Tab-separated table of C-alpha atoms and ligand atoms in Angstrom:
chain	number	residue	atom	x	y	z
A	1	UNK	CA	-22.126	29.881	-115.037
A	2	UNK	CA	-19.446	27.170	-114.280
A	3	UNK	CA	-19.427	25.939	-110.845
A	4	UNK	CA	-15.990	26.722	-110.256
A	5	UNK	CA	-16.240	30.305	-110.980
A	6	UNK	CA	-18.162	30.695	-107.427
A	7	UNK	CA	-15.888	30.762	-104.407
A	8	UNK	CA	-16.291	27.842	-102.362
A	9	UNK	CA	-17.642	29.496	-99.342
A	10	UNK	CA	-20.712	30.540	-100.859
A	11	UNK	CA	-23.372	30.015	-103.904
A	12	UNK	CA	-25.371	32.213	-105.978
A	13	UNK	CA	-27.834	31.943	-103.391
A	14	UNK	CA	-30.875	33.233	-105.821
A	15	UNK	CA	-30.409	30.183	-108.280
A	16	UNK	CA	-30.864	27.803	-106.151
A	17	UNK	CA	-33.122	29.147	-103.715
A	18	UNK	CA	-36.200	29.568	-106.071
A	19	UNK	CA	-39.683	29.023	-104.691
A	20	UNK	CA	-41.701	26.265	-105.680
A	21	UNK	CA	-43.713	27.102	-108.582
A	22	UNK	CA	-41.182	29.339	-109.838
A	23	UNK	CA	-39.104	28.743	-112.970
A	24	UNK	CA	-35.693	28.616	-112.058
A	25	UNK	CA	-34.019	31.197	-114.416
A	26	UNK	CA	-30.622	29.235	-115.022
A	27	UNK	CA	-32.471	25.996	-116.400
A	28	UNK	CA	-33.891	27.832	-119.492
A	29	UNK	CA	-30.355	29.387	-120.385
A	30	UNK	CA	-28.403	26.024	-119.793
A	31	UNK	CA	-29.845	24.294	-122.604
A	32	UNK	CA	-28.674	27.343	-124.919
A	33	UNK	CA	-25.244	27.149	-123.315
A	34	UNK	CA	-24.623	23.809	-124.161
A	35	UNK	CA	-25.361	25.133	-127.676
A	36	UNK	CA	-23.208	28.266	-127.445
A	37	UNK	CA	-20.103	25.831	-125.585
A	38	UNK	CA	-20.218	23.745	-128.490
A	39	UNK	CA	-20.250	26.189	-131.097
A	40	UNK	CA	-17.250	28.251	-129.555
A	41	UNK	CA	-15.932	24.550	-129.549
A	42	UNK	CA	-16.305	24.324	-133.377
A	43	UNK	CA	-15.520	27.949	-134.169
A	44	UNK	CA	-11.992	28.319	-132.071
A	45	UNK	CA	-11.019	24.902	-132.464
A	46	UNK	CA	-10.299	24.489	-128.642
A	47	UNK	CA	-11.634	21.390	-127.221
A	48	UNK	CA	-13.994	21.940	-124.330
A	49	UNK	CA	-13.255	20.777	-120.889
A	50	UNK	CA	-14.228	21.091	-117.314
A	51	UNK	CA	-12.486	23.570	-115.628
A	52	UNK	CA	-10.592	21.389	-113.513
A	53	UNK	CA	-9.441	19.215	-116.138
A	54	UNK	CA	-7.918	22.572	-117.874
A	55	UNK	CA	-6.428	23.943	-114.818
A	56	UNK	CA	-4.799	20.598	-113.585
A	57	UNK	CA	-3.516	19.114	-117.141
A	58	UNK	CA	-0.557	20.408	-118.609
A	59	UNK	CA	-1.597	18.891	-121.942
A	60	UNK	CA	-4.794	20.604	-122.154
A	61	UNK	CA	-8.697	19.499	-121.462
A	62	UNK	CA	-9.131	15.942	-122.333
A	63	UNK	CA	-12.656	14.687	-121.949
A	64	UNK	CA	-15.885	17.075	-122.935
A	65	UNK	CA	-18.103	18.579	-120.364
A	66	UNK	CA	-20.763	15.864	-118.735
A	67	UNK	CA	-23.531	17.889	-120.048
A	68	UNK	CA	-26.419	16.816	-121.935
A	69	UNK	CA	-26.083	17.964	-125.397
A	70	UNK	CA	-29.375	19.369	-126.814
A	71	UNK	CA	-30.771	16.582	-129.536
A	72	UNK	CA	-30.065	17.333	-132.934
A	73	UNK	CA	-27.643	20.286	-132.314
A	74	UNK	CA	-24.317	18.788	-130.740
A	75	UNK	CA	-24.514	15.351	-131.401
A	76	UNK	CA	-24.864	15.616	-135.679
A	77	UNK	CA	-21.499	14.338	-136.677
A	78	UNK	CA	-22.798	14.202	-139.646
A	79	UNK	CA	-23.482	18.039	-140.519
A	80	UNK	CA	-20.675	20.292	-141.809
A	81	UNK	CA	-19.953	22.869	-139.945
A	82	UNK	CA	-22.060	25.412	-141.680
A	83	UNK	CA	-24.675	23.173	-141.182
A	84	UNK	CA	-24.010	23.085	-137.265
A	85	UNK	CA	-23.778	26.473	-137.105
A	86	UNK	CA	-27.071	26.770	-138.590
A	87	UNK	CA	-28.818	24.644	-136.331
A	88	UNK	CA	-26.743	26.359	-133.522
A	89	UNK	CA	-28.539	29.371	-134.360
A	90	UNK	CA	-31.751	28.063	-134.263
A	91	UNK	CA	-31.234	26.574	-130.560
A	92	UNK	CA	-29.921	29.653	-129.278
A	93	UNK	CA	-32.891	31.969	-130.475
A	94	UNK	CA	-35.460	29.383	-129.472
A	95	UNK	CA	-37.101	31.335	-126.704
A	96	UNK	CA	-37.138	34.903	-127.901
A	97	UNK	CA	-38.225	37.115	-125.015
A	98	UNK	CA	-38.016	35.055	-122.304
A	99	UNK	CA	-34.960	36.933	-120.523
A	100	UNK	CA	-36.558	40.412	-120.724
A	101	UNK	CA	-38.872	42.367	-118.379
A	102	UNK	CA	-40.795	39.455	-117.127
A	103	UNK	CA	-41.103	39.469	-113.325
A	104	UNK	CA	-39.304	36.894	-111.449
A	105	UNK	CA	-41.438	36.730	-108.166
A	106	UNK	CA	-40.122	34.754	-105.178
A	107	UNK	CA	-36.278	35.720	-105.923
A	108	UNK	CA	-34.652	36.168	-102.658
A	109	UNK	CA	-31.948	39.239	-102.100
A	110	UNK	CA	-29.067	38.975	-100.379
A	111	UNK	CA	-30.108	36.172	-98.343
A	112	UNK	CA	-33.620	36.718	-98.242
A	113	UNK	CA	-33.232	40.072	-96.493
A	114	UNK	CA	-35.753	42.274	-97.844
A	115	UNK	CA	-35.016	45.487	-96.385
A	116	UNK	CA	-31.776	45.365	-98.407
A	117	UNK	CA	-31.658	47.870	-101.377
A	118	UNK	CA	-29.157	49.065	-103.776
A	119	UNK	CA	-29.140	52.493	-105.558
A	120	UNK	CA	-28.444	53.332	-108.720
A	121	UNK	CA	-26.996	56.508	-110.250
A	122	UNK	CA	-27.415	57.069	-114.310
A	123	UNK	CA	-28.085	59.821	-116.285
A	124	UNK	CA	-28.132	60.348	-120.076
A	125	UNK	CA	-25.844	63.297	-120.086
A	126	UNK	CA	-23.121	61.138	-118.962
A	127	UNK	CA	-23.455	59.664	-122.668
A	128	UNK	CA	-23.128	63.343	-123.976
A	129	UNK	CA	-19.584	63.858	-122.558
A	130	UNK	CA	-17.969	64.122	-125.941
A	131	UNK	CA	-14.595	62.437	-126.750
A	132	UNK	CA	-14.631	63.046	-130.179
A	133	UNK	CA	-12.647	61.315	-132.620
A	134	UNK	CA	-9.311	59.973	-132.078
A	135	UNK	CA	-6.736	57.210	-133.278
A	136	UNK	CA	-8.236	55.262	-130.475
A	137	UNK	CA	-6.602	57.675	-127.803
A	138	UNK	CA	-4.110	59.397	-129.698
A	139	UNK	CA	-5.014	62.924	-130.813
A	140	UNK	CA	-6.112	62.346	-134.611
A	141	UNK	CA	-4.038	64.111	-137.339
A	142	UNK	CA	-4.674	63.272	-140.610
A	143	UNK	CA	-1.670	65.146	-142.172
A	144	UNK	CA	0.217	63.233	-139.948
A	145	UNK	CA	-1.450	60.221	-141.242
A	146	UNK	CA	-3.200	59.418	-137.851
A	147	UNK	CA	-6.756	58.244	-139.084
A	148	UNK	CA	-9.110	59.741	-137.114
A	149	UNK	CA	-11.816	57.051	-135.674
A	150	UNK	CA	-14.246	57.083	-132.356
A	151	UNK	CA	-12.068	57.795	-129.105
A	152	UNK	CA	-12.009	54.579	-127.555
A	153	UNK	CA	-13.773	56.242	-124.191
A	154	UNK	CA	-17.158	56.839	-126.179
A	155	UNK	CA	-20.423	56.302	-124.555
A	156	UNK	CA	-21.073	52.651	-126.019
A	157	UNK	CA	-20.042	50.355	-123.556
A	158	UNK	CA	-21.714	52.369	-120.857
A	159	UNK	CA	-25.121	52.847	-122.682
A	160	UNK	CA	-25.396	49.517	-123.708
A	161	UNK	CA	-24.121	48.483	-119.901
A	162	UNK	CA	-27.230	50.591	-118.809
A	163	UNK	CA	-29.671	49.202	-121.409
A	164	UNK	CA	-28.893	45.621	-120.373
A	165	UNK	CA	-29.438	46.477	-116.556
A	166	UNK	CA	-32.676	47.983	-118.008
A	167	UNK	CA	-33.805	45.132	-120.181
A	168	UNK	CA	-32.700	42.107	-117.986
A	169	UNK	CA	-35.542	43.524	-115.437
A	170	UNK	CA	-32.833	44.564	-112.995
A	171	UNK	CA	-33.269	48.006	-113.126
A	172	UNK	CA	-36.438	47.674	-111.577
A	173	UNK	CA	-34.976	46.166	-108.322
A	174	UNK	CA	-32.965	48.942	-108.171
A	175	UNK	CA	-33.345	52.111	-106.269
A	176	UNK	CA	-32.809	54.798	-108.853
A	177	UNK	CA	-31.063	57.703	-107.431
A	178	UNK	CA	-31.096	61.129	-108.982
A	179	UNK	CA	-27.531	62.610	-109.658
A	180	UNK	CA	-26.989	66.491	-109.493
A	181	UNK	CA	-23.959	68.589	-109.855
A	182	UNK	CA	-21.140	68.838	-107.555
A	183	UNK	CA	-20.729	72.149	-106.238
A	184	UNK	CA	-17.358	74.194	-106.443
A	185	UNK	CA	-16.877	73.828	-102.618
A	186	UNK	CA	-17.303	69.918	-103.084
A	187	UNK	CA	-14.794	69.879	-105.638
A	188	UNK	CA	-12.529	72.112	-103.555
A	189	UNK	CA	-12.159	69.511	-101.051
A	190	UNK	CA	-9.880	67.456	-103.585
A	191	UNK	CA	-9.028	69.782	-106.713
A	192	UNK	CA	-7.217	72.801	-106.932
A	193	UNK	CA	-9.034	75.839	-108.041
A	194	UNK	CA	-6.742	76.312	-110.799
A	195	UNK	CA	-7.723	72.826	-111.991
A	196	UNK	CA	-10.998	73.318	-112.030
A	197	UNK	CA	-11.021	76.516	-113.754
A	198	UNK	CA	-8.913	74.951	-116.358
A	199	UNK	CA	-11.645	72.100	-116.782
A	200	UNK	CA	-14.296	75.264	-117.153
A	201	UNK	CA	-12.308	77.158	-119.624
A	202	UNK	CA	-11.778	73.878	-122.105
A	203	UNK	CA	-15.072	72.949	-121.791
A	204	UNK	CA	-16.092	76.503	-122.760
A	205	UNK	CA	-14.335	76.346	-126.047
A	206	UNK	CA	-16.318	75.773	-128.840
A	207	UNK	CA	-14.219	72.667	-129.994
A	208	UNK	CA	-13.678	71.497	-126.693
A	209	UNK	CA	-9.855	70.912	-125.033
A	210	UNK	CA	-7.858	68.641	-122.847
A	211	UNK	CA	-8.051	67.960	-119.250
A	212	UNK	CA	-4.587	68.329	-118.654
A	213	UNK	CA	-2.221	65.285	-120.332
A	214	UNK	CA	-3.402	65.702	-124.121
A	215	UNK	CA	-5.244	62.245	-123.609
A	216	UNK	CA	-7.913	63.478	-121.627
A	217	UNK	CA	-10.802	65.142	-124.057
A	218	UNK	CA	-12.788	67.748	-122.218
A	219	UNK	CA	-15.700	68.240	-124.587
A	220	UNK	CA	-17.941	71.304	-124.732
A	221	UNK	CA	-20.067	71.548	-121.740
A	222	UNK	CA	-18.066	68.652	-120.147
A	223	UNK	CA	-17.374	70.691	-117.024
A	224	UNK	CA	-21.204	70.415	-116.272
A	225	UNK	CA	-20.981	66.710	-117.053
A	226	UNK	CA	-18.091	66.120	-114.907
A	227	UNK	CA	-20.005	67.816	-112.219
A	228	UNK	CA	-22.698	65.506	-112.564
A	229	UNK	CA	-20.669	62.306	-112.327
A	230	UNK	CA	-18.814	63.799	-109.016
A	231	UNK	CA	-22.152	64.751	-107.496
A	232	UNK	CA	-24.021	61.619	-108.664
A	233	UNK	CA	-21.474	59.929	-106.515
A	234	UNK	CA	-22.000	61.836	-103.671
A	235	UNK	CA	-25.685	61.734	-103.927
A	236	UNK	CA	-25.017	57.736	-103.625
A	237	UNK	CA	-22.949	58.278	-101.011
A	238	UNK	CA	-25.492	60.270	-98.998
A	239	UNK	CA	-28.301	57.785	-99.429
A	240	UNK	CA	-25.757	54.786	-98.410
A	241	UNK	CA	-24.815	57.082	-95.397
A	242	UNK	CA	-28.753	57.481	-94.466
A	243	UNK	CA	-29.482	54.095	-94.634
A	244	UNK	CA	-31.799	54.544	-97.770
A	245	UNK	CA	-30.060	52.087	-99.668
A	246	UNK	CA	-27.628	49.413	-98.562
A	247	UNK	CA	-24.946	49.759	-101.350
A	248	UNK	CA	-24.951	50.993	-104.920
A	249	UNK	CA	-23.373	51.409	-108.148
A	250	UNK	CA	-23.193	55.084	-110.108
A	251	UNK	CA	-22.621	54.298	-113.819
A	252	UNK	CA	-20.978	57.596	-114.606
A	253	UNK	CA	-18.872	59.208	-117.243
A	254	UNK	CA	-16.183	60.663	-117.589
A	255	UNK	CA	-14.233	58.521	-115.265
A	256	UNK	CA	-12.118	59.854	-112.138
A	257	UNK	CA	-9.214	57.469	-110.834
A	258	UNK	CA	-6.305	59.077	-112.570
A	259	UNK	CA	-7.150	62.558	-111.796
A	260	UNK	CA	-4.669	64.489	-109.545
A	261	UNK	CA	-5.640	67.319	-107.390
A	262	UNK	CA	-4.214	69.577	-110.162
A	263	UNK	CA	-4.633	67.637	-113.458
A	264	UNK	CA	-6.525	65.533	-115.233
A	265	UNK	CA	-5.400	62.611	-116.917
A	266	UNK	CA	-6.104	59.107	-118.356
A	267	UNK	CA	-9.483	60.278	-119.746
A	268	UNK	CA	-10.435	61.735	-116.212
A	269	UNK	CA	-11.372	65.129	-115.405
A	270	UNK	CA	-12.333	65.397	-111.823
A	271	UNK	CA	-11.396	62.588	-109.171
A	272	UNK	CA	-15.012	61.288	-108.513
A	273	UNK	CA	-14.265	58.784	-105.842
A	274	UNK	CA	-11.821	60.992	-104.257
A	275	UNK	CA	-14.710	63.950	-104.418
A	276	UNK	CA	-17.267	61.574	-102.857
A	277	UNK	CA	-14.897	59.886	-99.995
A	278	UNK	CA	-14.325	63.546	-98.852
A	279	UNK	CA	-17.774	64.356	-98.620
A	280	UNK	CA	-18.626	61.430	-96.509
A	281	UNK	CA	-15.795	62.274	-94.320
A	282	UNK	CA	-16.894	66.133	-93.917
A	283	UNK	CA	-20.727	65.963	-93.838
A	284	UNK	CA	-21.893	61.954	-93.521
A	285	UNK	CA	-19.897	60.835	-90.031
A	286	UNK	CA	-18.216	58.217	-92.209
A	287	UNK	CA	-14.351	58.855	-91.172
A	288	UNK	CA	-12.617	55.828	-92.000
A	289	UNK	CA	-12.692	54.955	-96.003
A	290	UNK	CA	-11.190	51.921	-98.029
A	291	UNK	CA	-10.926	52.591	-101.666
A	292	UNK	CA	-10.218	49.398	-103.824
A	293	UNK	CA	-9.560	49.827	-107.552
A	294	UNK	CA	-9.750	46.934	-109.530
A	295	UNK	CA	-9.658	48.985	-113.019
A	296	UNK	CA	-6.814	47.362	-115.010
A	297	UNK	CA	-4.841	50.680	-114.791
A	298	UNK	CA	-3.220	51.780	-111.657
A	299	UNK	CA	-5.694	53.930	-109.705
A	300	UNK	CA	-2.567	56.842	-109.012
A	301	UNK	CA	-4.747	60.035	-108.956
A	302	UNK	CA	-6.890	58.734	-105.959
A	303	UNK	CA	-3.818	57.181	-104.638
A	304	UNK	CA	-2.074	60.523	-104.772
A	305	UNK	CA	-4.862	62.546	-103.269
A	306	UNK	CA	-4.490	60.199	-100.196
A	307	UNK	CA	-1.192	59.395	-100.118
A	308	UNK	CA	-0.085	61.209	-96.720
A	309	UNK	CA	-3.585	60.463	-95.197
A	310	UNK	CA	-4.264	57.477	-92.693
A	311	UNK	CA	-7.979	58.198	-92.903
A	312	UNK	CA	-8.175	56.708	-96.315
A	313	UNK	CA	-6.571	53.411	-97.153
A	314	UNK	CA	-6.371	53.194	-101.398
A	315	UNK	CA	-5.611	49.388	-102.414
A	316	UNK	CA	-5.138	49.187	-106.312
A	317	UNK	CA	-5.113	45.918	-108.289
A	318	UNK	CA	-3.629	46.620	-112.011
A	319	UNK	CA	-1.843	45.537	-114.846
A	320	UNK	CA	1.736	46.109	-113.860
A	321	UNK	CA	3.212	49.298	-115.950
A	322	UNK	CA	0.086	49.474	-117.904
A	323	UNK	CA	-0.718	53.165	-117.334
A	324	UNK	CA	0.278	55.527	-116.451
A	325	UNK	CA	3.732	54.303	-117.128
A	326	UNK	CA	6.075	53.714	-114.209
A	327	UNK	CA	3.302	53.669	-111.543
A	328	UNK	CA	1.783	51.602	-109.166
A	329	UNK	CA	4.492	49.741	-107.818
A	330	UNK	CA	4.466	47.901	-104.518
A	331	UNK	CA	6.937	50.421	-103.095
A	332	UNK	CA	4.485	53.023	-103.209
A	333	UNK	CA	3.122	52.201	-100.023
A	334	UNK	CA	2.156	55.920	-98.607
A	335	UNK	CA	4.208	58.475	-96.971
A	336	UNK	CA	4.189	60.375	-93.684
A	337	UNK	CA	1.231	59.522	-91.680
A	338	UNK	CA	-0.251	57.718	-94.619
A	339	UNK	CA	2.731	55.391	-94.509
A	340	UNK	CA	1.195	51.866	-95.025
A	341	UNK	CA	-2.052	53.089	-95.989
A	342	UNK	CA	-1.344	52.948	-100.254
A	343	UNK	CA	-1.217	49.236	-101.247
A	344	UNK	CA	-0.719	48.413	-104.694
A	345	UNK	CA	-0.748	44.993	-106.764
A	346	UNK	CA	0.898	45.245	-109.986
A	347	UNK	CA	-0.109	41.765	-111.486
A	348	UNK	CA	1.798	40.585	-114.572
A	349	UNK	CA	-0.313	41.016	-118.158
A	350	UNK	CA	-2.638	37.922	-118.731
A	351	UNK	CA	-3.769	37.561	-115.372
A	352	UNK	CA	-7.090	35.898	-114.935
A	353	UNK	CA	-9.915	34.620	-112.481
A	354	UNK	CA	-7.525	32.511	-110.222
A	355	UNK	CA	-5.129	35.018	-109.677
A	356	UNK	CA	-7.656	37.971	-109.063
A	357	UNK	CA	-9.780	35.881	-106.261
A	358	UNK	CA	-6.319	34.844	-104.649
A	359	UNK	CA	-5.331	38.831	-104.746
A	360	UNK	CA	-8.660	39.157	-103.139
A	361	UNK	CA	-8.271	36.873	-100.587
A	362	UNK	CA	-4.757	37.500	-99.536
A	363	UNK	CA	-4.306	40.859	-99.827
A	364	UNK	CA	-7.739	43.107	-100.295
A	365	UNK	CA	-10.033	41.111	-97.462
A	366	UNK	CA	-7.461	41.305	-94.821
A	367	UNK	CA	-6.395	44.486	-95.535
A	368	UNK	CA	-9.852	45.895	-95.200
A	369	UNK	CA	-10.353	43.889	-91.765
A	370	UNK	CA	-7.231	45.147	-90.672
A	371	UNK	CA	-8.340	48.805	-91.776
A	372	UNK	CA	-12.151	48.458	-90.151
A	373	UNK	CA	-13.569	51.087	-92.709
A	374	UNK	CA	-16.800	53.024	-92.121
A	375	UNK	CA	-17.313	52.650	-96.023
A	376	UNK	CA	-15.763	50.653	-99.070
A	377	UNK	CA	-15.671	52.707	-102.217
A	378	UNK	CA	-14.906	50.860	-105.574
A	379	UNK	CA	-13.287	52.265	-108.476
A	380	UNK	CA	-14.818	49.641	-111.035
A	381	UNK	CA	-13.207	49.156	-114.015
A	382	UNK	CA	-14.209	46.337	-116.324
A	383	UNK	CA	-10.897	46.737	-118.658
A	384	UNK	CA	-9.450	43.897	-116.497
A	385	UNK	CA	-11.834	41.277	-119.068
A	386	UNK	CA	-10.664	39.167	-121.441
A	387	UNK	CA	-12.204	41.274	-124.236
A	388	UNK	CA	-10.725	44.533	-123.302
A	389	UNK	CA	-8.599	46.500	-125.727
A	390	UNK	CA	-6.994	48.433	-123.362
A	391	UNK	CA	-5.433	45.930	-120.954
A	392	UNK	CA	-4.380	42.416	-120.990
A	393	UNK	CA	-6.022	40.747	-118.716
A	394	UNK	CA	-8.749	37.828	-118.566
A	395	UNK	CA	-11.216	38.723	-116.142
A	396	UNK	CA	-15.104	37.181	-117.035
A	397	UNK	CA	-18.404	38.508	-116.032
A	398	UNK	CA	-18.247	35.836	-113.535
A	399	UNK	CA	-15.053	36.628	-112.189
A	400	UNK	CA	-16.238	40.139	-111.532
A	401	UNK	CA	-19.389	38.560	-109.879
A	402	UNK	CA	-17.146	36.682	-107.555
A	403	UNK	CA	-14.809	39.525	-106.543
A	404	UNK	CA	-18.124	41.592	-105.770
A	405	UNK	CA	-19.564	39.067	-103.318
A	406	UNK	CA	-15.978	38.953	-101.574
A	407	UNK	CA	-16.743	42.925	-101.061
A	408	UNK	CA	-20.158	42.543	-100.552
A	409	UNK	CA	-19.620	39.868	-97.581
A	410	UNK	CA	-16.495	42.360	-96.361
A	411	UNK	CA	-18.862	45.128	-96.455
A	412	UNK	CA	-21.690	43.225	-94.299
A	413	UNK	CA	-18.904	42.342	-91.750
A	414	UNK	CA	-17.081	45.628	-91.332
A	415	UNK	CA	-19.394	48.751	-92.353
A	416	UNK	CA	-23.190	47.750	-92.425
A	417	UNK	CA	-22.770	46.644	-96.147
A	418	UNK	CA	-21.907	50.196	-97.118
A	419	UNK	CA	-20.397	49.469	-100.665
A	420	UNK	CA	-20.205	52.198	-103.367
A	421	UNK	CA	-18.942	51.634	-106.893
A	422	UNK	CA	-17.863	54.106	-109.352
A	423	UNK	CA	-17.933	53.378	-112.916
A	424	UNK	CA	-13.940	53.494	-114.230
A	425	UNK	CA	-12.649	52.117	-117.159
A	426	UNK	CA	-14.201	49.207	-119.803
A	427	UNK	CA	-13.826	49.412	-123.562
A	428	UNK	CA	-15.633	46.154	-124.694
A	429	UNK	CA	-19.131	47.265	-125.912
A	430	UNK	CA	-19.983	43.519	-126.267
A	431	UNK	CA	-18.675	42.279	-123.239
A	432	UNK	CA	-18.798	45.616	-120.423
A	433	UNK	CA	-22.427	44.992	-120.343
A	434	UNK	CA	-22.410	41.629	-118.889
A	435	UNK	CA	-19.687	42.409	-116.811
A	436	UNK	CA	-21.620	45.232	-115.294
A	437	UNK	CA	-24.840	43.529	-115.057
A	438	UNK	CA	-22.959	40.468	-113.565
A	439	UNK	CA	-21.503	43.051	-110.847
A	440	UNK	CA	-24.566	44.590	-110.272
A	441	UNK	CA	-26.544	41.557	-109.804
A	442	UNK	CA	-24.101	40.542	-107.384
A	443	UNK	CA	-24.155	43.818	-105.603
A	444	UNK	CA	-28.095	43.729	-105.099
A	445	UNK	CA	-27.926	39.952	-104.296
A	446	UNK	CA	-29.811	38.557	-107.163
A	447	UNK	CA	-29.799	37.291	-110.670
A	448	UNK	CA	-31.644	38.007	-113.814
A	449	UNK	CA	-32.667	35.539	-116.567
A	450	UNK	CA	-29.653	37.182	-118.602
A	451	UNK	CA	-26.485	35.244	-118.506
A	452	UNK	CA	-23.227	35.853	-120.331
A	453	UNK	CA	-23.408	34.396	-123.587
A	454	UNK	CA	-19.642	34.478	-123.979
A	455	UNK	CA	-19.595	32.756	-120.618
A	456	UNK	CA	-18.831	29.191	-122.730
A	457	UNK	CA	-16.300	30.883	-125.069
A	458	UNK	CA	-13.858	31.877	-122.326
A	459	UNK	CA	-14.594	29.231	-119.476
A	460	UNK	CA	-10.985	27.994	-120.473
A	461	UNK	CA	-9.470	31.272	-120.189
A	462	UNK	CA	-10.831	31.418	-116.978
A	463	UNK	CA	-9.949	28.263	-115.800
A	464	UNK	CA	-6.001	29.466	-115.937
A	465	UNK	CA	-4.371	28.464	-112.708
A	466	UNK	CA	-2.787	30.726	-110.352
A	467	UNK	CA	0.402	31.038	-112.084
A	468	UNK	CA	3.923	31.210	-110.380
A	469	UNK	CA	5.003	34.783	-111.619
A	470	UNK	CA	1.439	36.203	-110.641
A	471	UNK	CA	1.535	34.253	-107.062
A	472	UNK	CA	5.042	35.956	-106.499
A	473	UNK	CA	3.516	39.392	-106.819
A	474	UNK	CA	0.283	38.747	-104.555
A	475	UNK	CA	2.790	37.039	-101.678
A	476	UNK	CA	5.108	39.995	-102.060
A	477	UNK	CA	2.210	42.357	-101.677
A	478	UNK	CA	0.281	40.425	-98.912
A	479	UNK	CA	3.952	41.617	-96.624
A	480	UNK	CA	1.711	45.148	-96.764
A	481	UNK	CA	-1.393	44.366	-94.977
A	482	UNK	CA	0.725	44.046	-91.356
A	483	UNK	CA	2.014	47.613	-92.346
A	484	UNK	CA	-1.695	49.148	-91.934
A	485	UNK	CA	-1.492	50.996	-88.612
A	486	UNK	CA	2.138	50.028	-88.079
A	487	UNK	CA	3.243	53.300	-88.528
A	488	UNK	CA	1.090	54.850	-85.951
A	489	UNK	CA	2.436	52.455	-83.257
A	490	UNK	CA	6.035	53.230	-84.014
A	491	UNK	CA	5.475	56.678	-83.553
A	492	UNK	CA	3.025	56.555	-80.504
A	493	UNK	CA	4.820	58.064	-77.402
B	501	3YP	C1	-5.527	56.197	-120.987
B	501	3YP	C2	-4.618	56.930	-121.865
B	501	3YP	C3	-3.828	55.544	-122.265
B	501	3YP	C4	-4.322	54.222	-121.595
B	501	3YP	C5	-5.876	54.974	-121.029
B	501	3YP	C6	-6.015	54.256	-119.827
B	501	3YP	C7	-7.568	54.657	-119.523
B	501	3YP	C8	-8.248	54.132	-118.279
B	501	3YP	O1	-9.222	52.892	-118.633
B	501	3YP	N1	-7.787	54.059	-117.286
B	501	3YP	O2	-8.448	53.434	-116.120
B	502	ZN	ZN1	-8.833	51.479	-116.755
């Protein structure tokens, strides 16, 4: 991990507090990283450079990093490119298996707080939600030349994320929580009876149907699976409310944040987070709920469900104008009693690490402080990553780690650590797993021996400094923080 990817006020506690006699997990990987770093240089033609160099010099990075190259690989100027690649491949596979399920004894969790536990919800049925074929997302239509392909919202990224969570050894440190199906009464707290019936009807069709907008496939039986997704989040929030776990992550499908009260859209059937929020308010004694949404797309469904409700603060960071069209602008700030309780940060395409951290610091954290939630819910999309095909943002696994730390710190300060994340978007099968692992490691306050294999490749992307046009949006949205609560104060007799 590049040191600059960790906010200044913290460190990766587990990496420097390793008990005597325990092999530091980072050391074995750092040697391999050097090799990967140099391979990236070789493959892309980019010059490696420290983040600070890249960020401060308009002419680009100059000096190579101060790392010591592995003898025989990097410093082999006499070798041809194919020879260097072969040598590199040998380096990165030098220690097979040392990153898998060996227990790492003596690793502290959450600053040594052993009472802190992280819940995890997953179920194979989530992978059985069948989105079928399409032209990525447009319905396939061979006569019209629209060639069928695997739908972009398919199980692969999520299956691989779950497998990495297992193989890394992290799963063994989590409290696994079994999902159940949300009941009709629970869904009705958020959705209309007509919408629920529509999903059921579509789900009963032999070939499946659509949730509402023509982009949101309902596979055969997906009604039951969508209820298992919403119910999984309900079970997780319940465990957090009861203090059985401190925080948690529900790696669910189908996603939820675009679904409105009466319509599915953007691959979403039921709004899982909204259903969990209403359950927490109605049954768990958690009246004030903040929903942070860092999926690359606007959390329009969640926003619309709570738009006039001051008991639920929604904050969405997303790529401006990406999806839904014409949605998620700064001027959408809540209405009626909910005025001030919807916050949007429409970030320009190309926004990366520095700007997202700045938005977290300038908007999300102060908004949370001001709102003082009893529970923080997170619509956790990994489609703002640099490798995602459905958006054009530039986050890395370490960006998600750093942003997660900011949220766990806020949750610790404000609401006994209660932070519950629901999986949303994220479509890179090869990168989502590393983002999810970094996120979940940070949530659990630990690290595994598995590190982002692409970290060196993306180090320079992530080093992109905060740019003026990004800063302008963040500055403007930051003005909204003081509007939280201002409406009631103005309306008071
Ligand atoms: C839904 C249809 C076109 C864009 C797509 C976005 C899905 C998503 O990841 N939302 O968060
Ligand atoms: Zn998304």
